[in-house]
mmCIF file of C-alpha atoms and ligand atoms in Angstrom:
data_model
loop_
_atom_site.group_PDB
_atom_site.id
_atom_site.type_symbol
_atom_site.label_atom_id
_atom_site.label_comp_id
_atom_site.label_asym_id
_atom_site.label_seq_id
_atom_site.Cartn_x
_atom_site.Cartn_y
_atom_site.Cartn_z
ATOM 1 C CA MET A 1 2.131 24.257 -36.403
ATOM 2 C CA ARG A 2 1.383 24.983 -32.763
ATOM 3 C CA PRO A 3 0.566 21.844 -30.770
ATOM 4 C CA VAL A 4 -2.936 21.116 -29.505
ATOM 5 C CA LEU A 5 -2.795 20.685 -25.726
ATOM 6 C CA PHE A 6 -5.380 18.799 -23.681
ATOM 7 C CA ILE A 7 -5.213 19.335 -19.922
ATOM 8 C CA VAL A 8 -6.728 16.205 -18.368
ATOM 9 C CA ILE A 9 -8.196 16.724 -14.904
ATOM 10 C CA PRO A 10 -9.790 13.910 -12.835
ATOM 11 C CA CYS A 11 -12.542 15.109 -10.516
ATOM 12 C CA TYR A 12 -14.265 13.181 -7.775
ATOM 13 C CA ASN A 13 -16.709 15.060 -5.547
ATOM 14 C CA GLU A 14 -15.013 18.365 -6.218
ATOM 15 C CA GLU A 15 -17.974 20.778 -6.268
ATOM 16 C CA GLN A 16 -16.224 22.962 -3.705
ATOM 17 C CA VAL A 17 -12.917 23.250 -5.481
ATOM 18 C CA LEU A 18 -13.937 23.262 -9.149
ATOM 19 C CA PRO A 19 -15.406 26.798 -9.222
ATOM 20 C CA VAL A 20 -12.109 28.056 -7.744
ATOM 21 C CA THR A 21 -9.650 26.166 -9.935
ATOM 22 C CA ALA A 22 -11.501 26.032 -13.298
ATOM 23 C CA PRO A 23 -10.875 29.782 -13.979
ATOM 24 C CA MET A 24 -7.228 29.282 -12.983
ATOM 25 C CA PHE A 25 -6.807 26.476 -15.523
ATOM 26 C CA LEU A 26 -8.560 28.583 -18.158
ATOM 27 C CA SER A 27 -6.352 31.629 -17.629
ATOM 28 C CA GLN A 28 -3.251 29.425 -17.818
ATOM 29 C CA LEU A 29 -4.499 27.886 -21.076
ATOM 30 C CA ASN A 30 -5.382 31.294 -22.514
ATOM 31 C CA SER A 31 -2.005 32.742 -21.610
ATOM 32 C CA MET A 32 -0.255 29.902 -23.436
ATOM 33 C CA ILE A 33 -2.546 30.378 -26.458
ATOM 34 C CA GLU A 34 -1.829 34.124 -26.476
ATOM 35 C CA ALA A 35 1.900 33.483 -26.192
ATOM 36 C CA GLU A 36 1.439 31.343 -29.347
ATOM 37 C CA LYS A 37 2.875 28.290 -27.629
ATOM 38 C CA ILE A 38 -0.182 26.137 -28.199
ATOM 39 C CA SER A 39 -3.090 26.009 -30.631
ATOM 40 C CA ASP A 40 -6.449 27.642 -29.932
ATOM 41 C CA ASN A 41 -7.991 24.168 -30.339
ATOM 42 C CA SER A 42 -6.459 23.233 -26.972
ATOM 43 C CA ARG A 43 -8.881 22.132 -24.280
ATOM 44 C CA ILE A 44 -9.314 21.640 -20.560
ATOM 45 C CA MET A 45 -10.838 18.178 -20.248
ATOM 46 C CA PHE A 46 -12.457 17.318 -16.937
ATOM 47 C CA VAL A 47 -13.035 13.645 -16.197
ATOM 48 C CA ASN A 48 -15.859 13.185 -13.755
ATOM 49 C CA ASP A 49 -15.083 10.009 -11.806
ATOM 50 C CA GLY A 50 -18.630 9.058 -10.833
ATOM 51 C CA SER A 51 -19.012 11.942 -8.377
ATOM 52 C CA LYS A 52 -21.957 11.882 -6.028
ATOM 53 C CA ASP A 53 -22.233 15.663 -5.764
ATOM 54 C CA LYS A 54 -22.790 18.381 -8.374
ATOM 55 C CA THR A 55 -19.373 18.006 -10.045
ATOM 56 C CA TRP A 56 -20.767 16.817 -13.403
ATOM 57 C CA GLU A 57 -23.402 19.572 -13.503
ATOM 58 C CA LEU A 58 -20.629 22.094 -12.891
ATOM 59 C CA ILE A 59 -18.496 20.617 -15.678
ATOM 60 C CA SER A 60 -21.428 20.684 -18.127
ATOM 61 C CA GLU A 61 -22.107 24.291 -17.168
ATOM 62 C CA LEU A 62 -18.451 25.273 -17.678
ATOM 63 C CA SER A 63 -18.395 23.679 -21.136
ATOM 64 C CA LYS A 64 -21.336 25.888 -22.142
ATOM 65 C CA GLN A 65 -19.624 29.021 -20.833
ATOM 66 C CA ASP A 66 -16.316 28.663 -22.656
ATOM 67 C CA CYS A 67 -15.446 26.500 -25.651
ATOM 68 C CA HIS A 68 -12.085 25.624 -24.094
ATOM 69 C CA PHE A 69 -13.792 23.558 -21.396
ATOM 70 C CA THR A 70 -14.894 20.050 -22.206
ATOM 71 C CA GLY A 71 -15.670 16.970 -20.150
ATOM 72 C CA ILE A 72 -16.394 13.278 -19.998
ATOM 73 C CA SER A 73 -18.073 11.331 -17.257
ATOM 74 C CA GLN A 74 -17.315 7.810 -16.078
ATOM 75 C CA SER A 75 -20.281 5.546 -15.462
ATOM 76 C CA ARG A 76 -19.179 5.093 -11.833
ATOM 77 C CA ASN A 77 -16.338 5.845 -9.460
ATOM 78 C CA ARG A 78 -13.269 3.874 -10.576
ATOM 79 C CA GLY A 79 -10.518 5.766 -8.802
ATOM 80 C CA HIS A 80 -8.017 8.433 -9.724
ATOM 81 C CA GLN A 81 -5.757 6.307 -11.956
ATOM 82 C CA ASN A 82 -8.591 5.011 -14.122
ATOM 83 C CA ALA A 83 -10.024 8.518 -14.439
ATOM 84 C CA VAL A 84 -6.693 9.900 -15.661
ATOM 85 C CA LEU A 85 -6.355 6.994 -18.107
ATOM 86 C CA ALA A 86 -9.881 7.587 -19.473
ATOM 87 C CA GLY A 87 -9.033 11.253 -20.108
ATOM 88 C CA LEU A 88 -5.680 10.488 -21.727
ATOM 89 C CA MET A 89 -7.137 7.831 -24.025
ATOM 90 C CA GLU A 90 -9.952 10.187 -24.983
ATOM 91 C CA ALA A 91 -7.455 12.955 -25.767
ATOM 92 C CA LYS A 92 -4.769 10.941 -27.556
ATOM 93 C CA ASP A 93 -6.315 11.129 -31.030
ATOM 94 C CA VAL A 94 -7.285 14.807 -30.932
ATOM 95 C CA ALA A 95 -4.356 16.325 -29.034
ATOM 96 C CA ASP A 96 -0.639 16.556 -29.764
ATOM 97 C CA ILE A 97 0.198 16.810 -26.077
ATOM 98 C CA THR A 98 -1.630 16.143 -22.817
ATOM 99 C CA ILE A 99 -0.953 17.344 -19.303
ATOM 100 C CA SER A 100 -2.592 15.462 -16.444
ATOM 101 C CA ILE A 101 -3.084 17.367 -13.201
ATOM 102 C CA ASP A 102 -5.317 17.127 -10.119
ATOM 103 C CA CYS A 103 -8.203 19.516 -9.911
ATOM 104 C CA ASP A 104 -7.519 20.817 -6.386
ATOM 105 C CA GLY A 105 -4.902 23.455 -7.270
ATOM 106 C CA GLN A 106 -2.189 21.750 -5.196
ATOM 107 C CA ASP A 107 0.122 21.424 -8.169
ATOM 108 C CA ASP A 108 1.521 24.691 -9.489
ATOM 109 C CA ILE A 109 -0.502 25.332 -12.656
ATOM 110 C CA SER A 110 2.070 27.789 -14.019
ATOM 111 C CA ALA A 111 4.647 24.952 -14.316
ATOM 112 C CA MET A 112 2.762 24.003 -17.504
ATOM 113 C CA ASP A 113 4.670 26.753 -19.334
ATOM 114 C CA LYS A 114 7.965 25.062 -18.564
ATOM 115 C CA MET A 115 6.513 21.651 -19.465
ATOM 116 C CA VAL A 116 5.414 22.843 -22.898
ATOM 117 C CA ASP A 117 8.841 24.480 -23.412
ATOM 118 C CA GLU A 118 10.498 21.150 -22.667
ATOM 119 C CA TYR A 119 8.194 19.453 -25.192
ATOM 120 C CA ILE A 120 9.140 22.041 -27.801
ATOM 121 C CA ASN A 121 12.784 21.292 -26.966
ATOM 122 C CA GLY A 122 12.212 17.650 -27.824
ATOM 123 C CA ALA A 123 11.008 15.820 -24.675
ATOM 124 C CA GLU A 124 8.084 13.440 -25.185
ATOM 125 C CA ILE A 125 7.356 12.994 -21.465
ATOM 126 C CA VAL A 126 7.860 15.768 -18.898
ATOM 127 C CA TYR A 127 7.502 14.759 -15.248
ATOM 128 C CA GLY A 128 6.302 17.365 -12.782
ATOM 129 C CA VAL A 129 8.445 16.946 -9.668
ATOM 130 C CA ARG A 130 7.777 18.558 -6.300
ATOM 131 C CA SER A 131 10.717 20.667 -5.295
ATOM 132 C CA ASP A 132 9.796 20.876 -1.622
ATOM 133 C CA ARG A 133 7.253 19.517 0.782
ATOM 134 C CA SER A 134 7.230 22.342 3.290
ATOM 135 C CA SER A 135 3.434 22.716 2.974
ATOM 136 C CA ASP A 136 2.993 19.086 4.079
ATOM 137 C CA THR A 137 2.696 17.919 7.647
ATOM 138 C CA PHE A 138 5.705 15.982 8.954
ATOM 139 C CA PHE A 139 3.666 12.785 8.812
ATOM 140 C CA LYS A 140 2.610 13.246 5.162
ATOM 141 C CA LYS A 141 6.154 14.147 4.177
ATOM 142 C CA PHE A 142 7.632 11.153 5.987
ATOM 143 C CA THR A 143 5.112 8.645 4.620
ATOM 144 C CA ALA A 144 5.222 10.068 1.082
ATOM 145 C CA GLU A 145 9.016 9.995 0.858
ATOM 146 C CA GLY A 146 9.089 6.524 2.403
ATOM 147 C CA PHE A 147 6.642 5.502 -0.332
ATOM 148 C CA TYR A 148 9.081 6.439 -3.118
ATOM 149 C CA LYS A 149 12.014 4.798 -1.373
ATOM 150 C CA LEU A 150 10.044 1.573 -0.875
ATOM 151 C CA LEU A 151 9.004 1.536 -4.545
ATOM 152 C CA ASP A 152 12.604 2.000 -5.577
ATOM 153 C CA PHE A 153 13.779 -0.783 -3.263
ATOM 154 C CA MET A 154 11.145 -3.123 -4.663
ATOM 155 C CA GLY A 155 12.334 -2.548 -8.207
ATOM 156 C CA VAL A 156 9.639 -0.177 -9.463
ATOM 157 C CA GLU A 157 11.137 2.601 -11.540
ATOM 158 C CA VAL A 158 9.538 5.884 -10.535
ATOM 159 C CA VAL A 159 10.658 9.495 -10.649
ATOM 160 C CA PHE A 160 11.255 10.602 -7.038
ATOM 161 C CA ASN A 161 8.549 12.980 -5.795
ATOM 162 C CA HIS A 162 6.602 12.823 -9.040
ATOM 163 C CA ALA A 163 2.902 12.076 -8.737
ATOM 164 C CA ASP A 164 0.562 12.354 -11.695
ATOM 165 C CA TYR A 165 1.331 15.876 -12.910
ATOM 166 C CA ARG A 166 2.969 15.208 -16.253
ATOM 167 C CA LEU A 167 3.081 16.129 -19.876
ATOM 168 C CA VAL A 168 2.816 13.236 -22.318
ATOM 169 C CA SER A 169 2.879 13.534 -26.108
ATOM 170 C CA SER A 170 0.268 11.776 -28.214
ATOM 171 C CA ARG A 171 3.076 9.729 -29.764
ATOM 172 C CA VAL A 172 3.816 8.209 -26.351
ATOM 173 C CA LEU A 173 0.104 7.751 -25.647
ATOM 174 C CA GLN A 174 -0.355 5.802 -28.900
ATOM 175 C CA GLU A 175 2.246 3.333 -27.632
ATOM 176 C CA PHE A 176 0.899 3.477 -24.104
ATOM 177 C CA ALA A 177 -2.512 2.383 -25.397
ATOM 178 C CA ASP A 178 -0.973 -1.087 -25.873
ATOM 179 C CA PHE A 179 -0.277 -1.409 -22.143
ATOM 180 C CA LYS A 180 -3.474 -3.288 -21.443
ATOM 181 C CA GLU A 181 -3.128 -3.966 -17.725
ATOM 182 C CA VAL A 182 -6.125 -3.316 -15.490
ATOM 183 C CA ASN A 183 -3.983 -2.797 -12.368
ATOM 184 C CA LEU A 184 -2.906 0.745 -13.055
ATOM 185 C CA PHE A 185 0.011 2.626 -11.571
ATOM 186 C CA LEU A 186 0.568 5.297 -14.174
ATOM 187 C CA ARG A 187 3.644 6.947 -12.691
ATOM 188 C CA GLY A 188 5.459 3.592 -12.767
ATOM 189 C CA MET A 189 4.187 2.695 -16.242
ATOM 190 C CA PHE A 190 5.215 5.752 -18.243
ATOM 191 C CA PRO A 191 8.955 5.226 -17.619
ATOM 192 C CA LEU A 192 8.450 1.760 -19.189
ATOM 193 C CA VAL A 193 7.279 3.293 -22.457
ATOM 194 C CA GLY A 194 10.627 5.005 -22.914
ATOM 195 C CA PHE A 195 11.177 7.993 -25.245
ATOM 196 C CA LYS A 196 13.028 11.169 -24.314
ATOM 197 C CA SER A 197 11.902 12.453 -20.945
ATOM 198 C CA THR A 198 12.813 15.189 -18.529
ATOM 199 C CA SER A 199 11.564 16.771 -15.290
ATOM 200 C CA VAL A 200 10.213 20.164 -14.333
ATOM 201 C CA TYR A 201 10.308 21.277 -10.687
ATOM 202 C CA TYR A 202 7.471 23.065 -8.912
ATOM 203 C CA GLU A 203 6.263 23.798 -5.415
ATOM 204 C CA ARG A 204 3.207 21.990 -4.211
ATOM 205 C CA HIS A 205 0.603 23.966 -2.280
ATOM 206 C CA GLU A 206 -2.166 23.008 0.079
ATOM 207 C CA ARG A 207 -5.527 21.963 -1.275
ATOM 208 C CA LEU A 208 -7.584 25.080 -2.118
ATOM 209 C CA ALA A 209 -10.866 23.598 -0.839
ATOM 210 C CA GLY A 210 -12.463 20.257 0.020
ATOM 211 C CA GLU A 211 -10.642 17.281 1.488
ATOM 212 C CA SER A 212 -7.993 14.836 0.308
ATOM 213 C CA HIS A 213 -9.237 11.480 -0.996
ATOM 214 C CA TYR A 214 -5.921 9.894 -0.069
ATOM 215 C CA PRO A 215 -5.753 9.091 3.631
ATOM 216 C CA LEU A 216 -2.933 6.849 4.873
ATOM 217 C CA SER A 217 -4.869 3.646 4.217
ATOM 218 C CA LYS A 218 -5.405 4.554 0.535
ATOM 219 C CA MET A 219 -1.783 5.615 0.204
ATOM 220 C CA LEU A 220 -0.608 2.283 1.588
ATOM 221 C CA SER A 221 -2.839 0.389 -0.774
ATOM 222 C CA LEU A 222 -1.556 2.487 -3.700
ATOM 223 C CA ALA A 223 2.023 1.669 -2.688
ATOM 224 C CA PHE A 224 1.213 -2.038 -2.408
ATOM 225 C CA ASP A 225 -0.611 -1.976 -5.739
ATOM 226 C CA GLY A 226 2.238 -0.124 -7.371
ATOM 227 C CA ILE A 227 4.767 -2.667 -6.214
ATOM 228 C CA THR A 228 2.771 -5.778 -7.011
ATOM 229 C CA SER A 229 1.648 -4.418 -10.402
ATOM 230 C CA LEU A 230 5.107 -3.609 -11.642
ATOM 231 C CA SER A 231 7.579 -5.851 -9.873
ATOM 232 C CA ILE A 232 7.920 -9.467 -8.746
ATOM 233 C CA LYS A 233 10.694 -8.593 -6.317
ATOM 234 C CA PRO A 234 8.549 -9.356 -3.212
ATOM 235 C CA ILE A 235 8.231 -13.001 -4.341
ATOM 236 C CA ARG A 236 11.989 -13.144 -4.854
ATOM 237 C CA LEU A 237 12.563 -11.646 -1.416
ATOM 238 C CA ILE A 238 10.437 -14.389 0.133
ATOM 239 C CA THR A 239 12.465 -17.020 -1.676
ATOM 240 C CA THR A 240 15.692 -15.425 -0.468
ATOM 241 C CA LEU A 241 14.342 -15.203 3.070
ATOM 242 C CA GLY A 242 13.373 -18.884 2.896
ATOM 243 C CA MET A 243 16.876 -19.826 1.791
ATOM 244 C CA VAL A 244 18.529 -17.749 4.518
ATOM 245 C CA ILE A 245 16.308 -19.333 7.207
ATOM 246 C CA ALA A 246 17.007 -22.806 5.789
ATOM 247 C CA ALA A 247 20.753 -22.153 5.964
ATOM 248 C CA LEU A 248 20.478 -20.901 9.546
ATOM 249 C CA SER A 249 18.453 -23.989 10.502
ATOM 250 C CA VAL A 250 21.127 -26.289 9.100
ATOM 251 C CA LEU A 251 23.771 -24.416 11.105
ATOM 252 C CA GLY A 252 21.588 -24.748 14.211
ATOM 253 C CA LEU A 253 21.170 -28.484 13.636
ATOM 254 C CA ILE A 254 24.912 -28.941 13.300
ATOM 255 C CA ALA A 255 25.432 -26.991 16.557
ATOM 256 C CA ILE A 256 22.870 -29.175 18.346
ATOM 257 C CA LEU A 257 24.491 -32.323 16.967
ATOM 258 C CA ILE A 258 27.918 -31.243 18.162
ATOM 259 C CA THR A 259 26.684 -30.317 21.663
ATOM 260 C CA THR A 260 24.801 -33.633 21.911
ATOM 261 C CA ILE A 261 27.883 -35.612 20.879
ATOM 262 C CA ALA A 262 29.883 -33.613 23.429
ATOM 263 C CA GLY A 263 27.500 -34.940 26.057
ATOM 264 C CA HIS A 264 25.345 -31.868 26.816
ATOM 265 C CA SER A 265 21.570 -32.272 26.539
ATOM 266 C CA VAL A 266 19.820 -29.448 24.679
ATOM 267 C CA THR A 267 16.752 -27.939 26.319
ATOM 268 C CA GLY A 268 14.910 -24.729 25.475
ATOM 269 C CA TRP A 269 11.312 -25.284 24.448
ATOM 270 C CA VAL A 270 10.772 -21.515 24.685
ATOM 271 C CA VAL A 271 13.209 -20.927 21.878
ATOM 272 C CA MET A 272 11.589 -23.759 19.901
ATOM 273 C CA THR A 273 8.130 -22.236 20.241
ATOM 274 C CA ALA A 274 9.428 -18.820 19.237
ATOM 275 C CA VAL A 275 11.141 -20.207 16.173
ATOM 276 C CA LEU A 276 8.035 -22.182 15.171
ATOM 277 C CA THR A 277 5.739 -19.154 15.436
ATOM 278 C CA LEU A 278 8.212 -17.055 13.499
ATOM 279 C CA LEU A 279 8.352 -19.624 10.730
ATOM 280 C CA GLY A 280 4.561 -19.940 10.726
ATOM 281 C CA ALA A 281 4.220 -16.176 10.392
ATOM 282 C CA ILE A 282 6.739 -15.983 7.585
ATOM 283 C CA GLN A 283 4.890 -18.729 5.718
ATOM 284 C CA LEU A 284 1.572 -16.942 6.094
ATOM 285 C CA ILE A 285 3.058 -13.689 4.803
ATOM 286 C CA GLY A 286 4.582 -15.639 1.922
ATOM 287 C CA ILE A 287 1.245 -17.178 1.002
ATOM 288 C CA GLY A 288 -0.389 -13.749 1.279
ATOM 289 C CA VAL A 289 2.081 -12.101 -1.077
ATOM 290 C CA VAL A 290 1.879 -14.916 -3.605
ATOM 291 C CA GLY A 291 -1.916 -14.774 -3.285
ATOM 292 C CA GLU A 292 -1.802 -11.080 -4.108
ATOM 293 C CA TYR A 293 -0.094 -11.869 -7.402
ATOM 294 C CA ILE A 294 -2.579 -14.622 -8.177
ATOM 295 C CA GLY A 295 -5.398 -12.173 -7.464
ATOM 296 C CA LYS A 296 -3.832 -9.594 -9.759
ATOM 297 C CA THR A 297 -3.398 -12.216 -12.482
ATOM 298 C CA TYR A 298 -7.068 -13.170 -12.060
ATOM 299 C CA MET A 299 -8.127 -9.555 -12.602
ATOM 300 C CA GLU A 300 -5.812 -9.219 -15.608
ATOM 301 C CA VAL A 301 -7.081 -12.450 -17.189
ATOM 302 C CA LYS A 302 -10.646 -11.228 -17.011
ATOM 303 C CA GLY A 303 -9.561 -8.086 -18.850
ATOM 304 C CA ARG A 304 -12.596 -6.060 -17.943
ATOM 305 C CA PRO A 305 -12.810 -2.516 -19.331
ATOM 306 C CA ARG A 306 -10.724 -0.086 -17.336
ATOM 307 C CA TYR A 307 -13.218 2.715 -17.718
ATOM 308 C CA ILE A 308 -16.655 3.221 -19.181
ATOM 309 C CA ILE A 309 -17.578 6.670 -20.413
ATOM 310 C CA SER A 310 -21.272 7.284 -19.877
ATOM 311 C CA GLU A 311 -21.588 10.932 -20.855
ATOM 312 C CA ARG A 312 -19.798 13.659 -22.756
ATOM 313 C CA THR A 313 -20.380 17.375 -22.579
ATOM 314 C CA ALA A 314 -22.600 18.873 -25.297
ATOM 315 C CA ASP A 315 -19.704 20.435 -27.242
ATOM 316 C CA GLN A 316 -18.355 16.971 -28.110
ATOM 317 C CA ASN A 317 -21.730 15.652 -29.231
ATOM 318 C CA LYS A 318 -21.988 18.577 -31.622
ATOM 319 C CA LYS A 319 -18.678 17.568 -33.153
ATOM 320 C CA GLU A 320 -19.805 13.976 -33.686
ATOM 321 C CA HIS A 321 -23.069 14.707 -35.478
HETATM 322 N N1 LIG B 1 -9.883 11.602 -7.633
HETATM 323 C C1 LIG B 1 -10.591 10.850 -8.567
HETATM 324 N N2 LIG B 1 -11.201 9.674 -8.146
HETATM 325 C C2 LIG B 1 -11.110 9.224 -6.859
HETATM 326 C C3 LIG B 1 -10.335 9.989 -5.927
HETATM 327 C C4 LIG B 1 -9.731 11.154 -6.358
HETATM 328 O O1 LIG B 1 -10.682 11.218 -9.729
HETATM 329 O O2 LIG B 1 -11.681 8.178 -6.552
HETATM 330 C C5 LIG B 1 -9.222 12.859 -8.078
HETATM 331 C C6 LIG B 1 -9.510 14.072 -7.215
HETATM 332 O O3 LIG B 1 -10.678 14.732 -7.639
HETATM 333 C C7 LIG B 1 -8.265 14.915 -7.432
HETATM 334 C C8 LIG B 1 -7.180 13.879 -7.629
HETATM 335 O O4 LIG B 1 -7.841 12.661 -7.974
HETATM 336 O O5 LIG B 1 -8.350 15.720 -8.593
HETATM 337 C C9 LIG B 1 -6.295 13.677 -6.411
HETATM 338 O O6 LIG B 1 -7.075 13.445 -5.250
HETATM 339 P P1 LIG B 1 -6.771 14.142 -3.870
HETATM 340 O O7 LIG B 1 -6.477 15.603 -4.070
HETATM 341 O O8 LIG B 1 -7.916 13.828 -2.994
HETATM 342 O O9 LIG B 1 -5.461 13.387 -3.378
HETATM 343 P P2 LIG B 1 -4.109 13.998 -2.707
HETATM 344 O O10 LIG B 1 -3.711 15.191 -3.508
HETATM 345 O O11 LIG B 1 -4.466 14.345 -1.312
HETATM 346 O O12 LIG B 1 -3.113 12.881 -2.791
HETATM 347 MG MG1 LIG B 2 -4.798 16.748 -3.838
#
């Protein structure tokens, strides 16, 4: 039996790029169907993430033009990660495999062939990994690679240079459905599920149209979220830092004691002030980091829904009735 593939594509204000990339996704899907790799029941599922432009109208239109296009719409903008999750959860009971990919054509669509081959060879998760970043500016390259190194240092297991282009089998998604956290960092969560996994390398291009939704500030907040959602190492680091400073202070006190006994008076209010401000700053950072975890716990305890689907394209309604 050929597997049913669902390509899950989050879209937020993508009216410029969708008309360009939708036919590319379709021809990729058709070529895999013709090569008898996947079933004809495979679909391209767009997830509209509360777009303010004509994205949803475009998706509805596409689903009328070709039965391989389908779509769901979130009731409001919830961000990329939640949109991908909504699509994957929607697909997990109808598909055998899913591939999540951005809708802007930056990720090499033809790498899907290799991903499906790896699935057929037994992998349950196939990570799409960027082989080079030559299309990126120096700044983007530097910050993005720093991002992965920081995650690794902080104890978050991620595949280097892998974003959210990945194949996941429905078997893994059934297990993944039990990961109920509301603070999502999908690329750090899938390695936790386990199962046989592998990587496929591809070159990443520039966006075909429109603008990135990930400026530096959003990237930093994603990195921070990723770390604090998946690791408690920052709290440990603070504790270690506290212990190191305490040890140094004791050594300092002993030194002062010895010099005083030896008859030298110790002056140096400048050094004292500097040390006090440093300690104050470290304490504030410590409280901030701990506060971040309390905030995250607060959000988790409330357990609000991670996505709300408000609309589905007409083809799905037909199926239900
Ligand atoms: N996206 C989304 N919700 C958002 C922001 C982005 O669904 O709030 C989608 C967007 O349409 C795209 C993908 O997430 O398909 C990645 O966004 P983008 O290309 O802007 O990020 P970059 O590739 O620059 O990191
Ligand atoms: Mg992009």
